[in-house]
Amino acid sequence: MIRILFIVPYPQLEKTVKYVIGHHPDRDRLQVDIKVLSVEDTPDFAIDQYDVIIARGYMAEQTSAQYPSLPTIHLSISGFDIIKAMAECCRTWHPRKVAILGFDQQIYDVKDICHLFDTDVEVFAPAPHKELGKTLETALAHGCDALIGGYSANILAGQYHMASTVVQTGRDTVLQTLNEAIHTVDQIRQERVVSQMHRTIIHSSKDGILYVDAGGTIRVCNQAAGKMAWNAV
């Protein structure tokens, strides 16, 4: 069983995640807890409760820092997700200029995509969560009257009375990330099996096995090698 904590930033994504899990070929191997948490929420759980975490944006950064020994798989934003958000923003708000926040890995795609829409666009590089307010103030000062970004940015945009659209993660991206999480856990478990097998072989061997690193430090010394060294003394 693979135990997954899947943190989603907005309620609609929970339905998408449930659909993908329910149709996944390995669904019988998966035990998934889905939690709707904003970046202001602090995830609190025992480190041995899960095998892997899936999260998006600021929350993924937070869980990576808070639980460094537990792998966090980042739920990314695809170019198609941004196209959908841009289309929805233009259809809903008819903006003169759109600010797109926080998706550095797609920044070149975004600039190309924007040529498809009859509106001006400015792309802002990702900023720490505490600096989102400054970024929005800069966007407003540059003439942006609508925003496309993550859930946290959209909540903050409401406080600035700025039209906004959440970039929603699609099923394909959720599926790809879920597959990455499964592969990561399987690989970690396989490495543990191999490591344990090596330890068993080394310590049960009747031959002396000694490993010294480049700095002269003994890293491996089984019982047989220890007896040899003791007898030599």
XYZ file of C-alpha atoms in Angstrom:
233
model
C 0.000 0.000 0.000
C 1.275 3.470 -0.911
C 0.146 6.153 1.538
C -0.203 9.546 -0.125
C -1.067 12.935 1.331
C -2.518 14.952 -1.555
C -2.813 18.633 -0.612
C -4.997 20.706 -2.936
C -5.230 24.520 -2.770
C -8.870 24.882 -3.852
C -11.982 22.684 -3.453
C -12.609 22.104 -7.183
C -9.265 20.321 -7.527
C -10.363 17.750 -4.947
C -12.981 16.435 -7.406
C -10.367 16.154 -10.161
C -7.976 14.260 -7.880
C -10.708 11.848 -6.762
C -11.623 11.157 -10.388
C -8.016 10.431 -11.390
C -7.428 8.173 -8.383
C -10.693 6.334 -8.953
C -9.712 5.531 -12.560
C -6.027 4.810 -11.921
C -4.866 1.241 -12.760
C -2.987 1.062 -9.422
C -5.872 2.431 -7.349
C -5.972 -0.731 -5.190
C -2.399 0.012 -4.084
C -3.185 3.588 -3.098
C -4.315 5.011 0.216
C -4.817 8.701 -0.445
C -5.788 11.416 2.022
C -6.931 14.558 0.200
C -6.787 17.770 2.210
C -7.864 21.214 1.023
C -5.309 23.580 2.553
C -4.235 27.112 1.725
C -0.690 28.302 2.235
C -1.782 29.935 5.497
C -2.601 26.481 6.869
C 0.211 24.465 8.410
C 0.061 20.722 7.699
C 0.591 18.766 10.913
C 0.996 14.987 10.862
C 3.352 12.247 12.033
C 6.288 11.698 9.687
C 5.533 7.968 9.427
C 1.882 8.515 8.497
C 2.602 8.892 4.760
C 5.087 7.677 2.159
C 4.889 10.746 -0.079
C 3.268 14.187 -0.316
C 1.786 15.809 -3.400
C 1.232 19.565 -3.256
C 1.184 22.642 -5.479
C 2.927 25.999 -5.388
C 3.732 27.554 -2.014
C 2.360 24.554 -0.102
C 4.799 22.227 -1.902
C 7.674 24.487 -0.859
C 6.353 24.514 2.709
C 6.033 20.728 3.031
C 9.473 20.197 1.461
C 11.001 22.437 4.132
C 8.892 21.112 7.006
C 9.305 17.412 6.176
C 12.689 17.098 4.393
C 12.916 13.316 4.900
C 9.551 12.760 3.203
C 9.470 13.215 -0.596
C 7.224 16.015 -1.851
C 6.101 15.775 -5.466
C 5.271 19.179 -6.945
C 1.962 19.416 -8.774
C 2.983 21.559 -11.724
C 1.070 23.924 -13.982
C 0.981 23.038 -17.676
C 0.863 25.446 -20.597
C -2.613 24.123 -21.366
C -3.747 25.007 -17.830
C -2.610 28.580 -18.435
C -4.363 28.733 -21.822
C -7.639 27.698 -20.171
C -7.221 30.290 -17.423
C -6.379 33.005 -19.925
C -9.441 32.166 -22.034
C -11.682 32.200 -18.957
C -10.213 35.501 -17.752
C -10.770 37.219 -21.104
C -14.278 35.793 -21.432
C -15.307 36.754 -17.900
C -13.581 40.068 -17.270
C -12.664 41.502 -20.723
C -9.457 42.983 -19.282
C -7.248 45.577 -20.927
C -4.083 44.090 -19.412
C -3.581 40.806 -17.529
C -0.956 40.080 -14.885
C 0.192 36.441 -14.837
C 1.848 35.499 -11.558
C 4.134 32.783 -10.375
C 4.821 30.177 -13.058
C 8.509 30.492 -13.913
C 8.778 27.075 -15.559
C 6.198 28.137 -18.166
C 7.273 31.770 -18.535
C 8.378 31.394 -22.164
C 5.266 29.400 -23.057
C 3.128 32.093 -21.455
C 4.638 34.841 -23.582
C 3.968 32.847 -26.748
C 0.464 31.873 -25.654
C -0.526 35.466 -24.996
C -0.218 36.302 -28.694
C -3.370 34.227 -29.208
C -5.474 36.639 -27.151
C -6.404 40.181 -28.022
C -5.214 41.669 -24.757
C -1.991 42.981 -23.267
C -0.179 40.744 -20.790
C 2.657 41.116 -18.300
C 4.296 38.092 -16.704
C 5.603 38.441 -13.150
C 8.200 36.002 -11.822
C 7.302 33.952 -8.735
C 7.624 35.820 -5.459
C 7.671 34.578 -1.856
C 4.189 34.400 -0.388
C 4.868 37.331 1.949
C 5.723 39.523 -1.049
C 2.589 38.782 -3.081
C 1.051 42.071 -1.978
C 3.973 44.047 -3.378
C 3.753 42.131 -6.647
C 0.050 42.930 -6.967
C 0.707 46.605 -6.245
C 3.337 46.592 -8.985
C 0.910 44.931 -11.391
C -1.754 47.546 -10.652
C 0.805 50.320 -11.101
C 1.682 48.842 -14.519
C -1.937 49.088 -15.607
C -3.040 45.496 -15.070
C -6.756 45.230 -14.318
C -6.968 41.410 -14.045
C -4.822 38.631 -12.650
C -4.149 34.981 -13.442
C -2.383 32.946 -10.780
C -2.613 30.456 -7.960
C -5.305 30.290 -5.324
C -3.423 32.447 -2.793
C -2.830 35.177 -5.371
C -6.499 35.161 -6.305
C -7.612 35.548 -2.685
C -5.251 38.481 -2.280
C -6.431 40.036 -5.547
C -9.916 40.270 -4.041
C -8.538 42.478 -1.286
C -7.184 44.821 -3.966
C -10.543 44.771 -5.807
C -8.797 43.243 -8.801
C -10.478 40.781 -11.181
C -8.797 37.376 -11.029
C -8.867 33.817 -12.370
C -7.367 30.727 -10.727
C -5.109 28.570 -12.888
C -6.688 25.170 -12.347
C -4.753 21.928 -12.663
C -6.186 19.482 -15.216
C -6.596 15.709 -15.047
C -3.551 14.964 -17.211
C -1.261 16.913 -14.885
C -2.756 15.241 -11.799
C -2.274 11.815 -13.422
C 1.334 12.569 -14.354
C 2.114 13.776 -10.823
C 0.389 10.781 -9.225
C 2.434 8.423 -11.419
C 5.606 10.239 -10.369
C 4.664 9.812 -6.699
C 4.016 6.078 -7.164
C 7.316 5.616 -9.016
C 9.196 7.560 -6.330
C 7.844 5.412 -3.491
C 8.468 2.177 -5.409
C 12.038 3.245 -6.123
C 12.703 4.192 -2.487
C 11.358 0.848 -1.295
C 13.434 -1.068 -3.835
C 16.578 0.807 -2.763
C 15.826 -0.090 0.871
C 15.496 -3.784 -0.054
C 18.810 -3.733 -1.938
C 20.514 -1.867 0.906
C 19.239 -4.360 3.479
C 20.345 -7.260 1.278
C 23.838 -5.791 1.020
C 24.017 -5.340 4.800
C 22.904 -8.925 5.342
C 25.508 -10.270 2.911
C 28.282 -8.164 4.419
C 27.599 -9.008 8.058
C 26.864 -12.711 7.526
C 29.906 -13.330 5.336
C 32.675 -15.519 6.760
C 35.170 -13.492 4.737
C 36.449 -10.231 6.119
C 34.959 -7.200 4.385
C 36.434 -3.768 4.996
C 35.669 -0.524 3.191
C 37.710 2.609 3.752
C 36.782 5.872 2.037
C 39.180 8.306 0.336
C 39.649 10.186 3.614
C 40.840 7.082 5.428
C 37.630 6.585 7.438
C 36.366 3.019 7.865
C 32.816 2.908 6.547
C 32.169 -0.842 6.538
C 33.743 -3.502 8.737
C 32.013 -6.808 9.245
C 32.524 -9.188 12.160
C 35.022 -11.388 10.304
C 37.210 -8.375 9.449
C 37.044 -7.233 13.069
C 38.262 -10.615 14.310
C 41.135 -10.507 11.829
C 42.173 -7.090 13.037
C 41.900 -8.192 16.682
C 44.005 -11.316 16.042
C 46.618 -9.238 14.229
C 47.019 -7.131 17.359
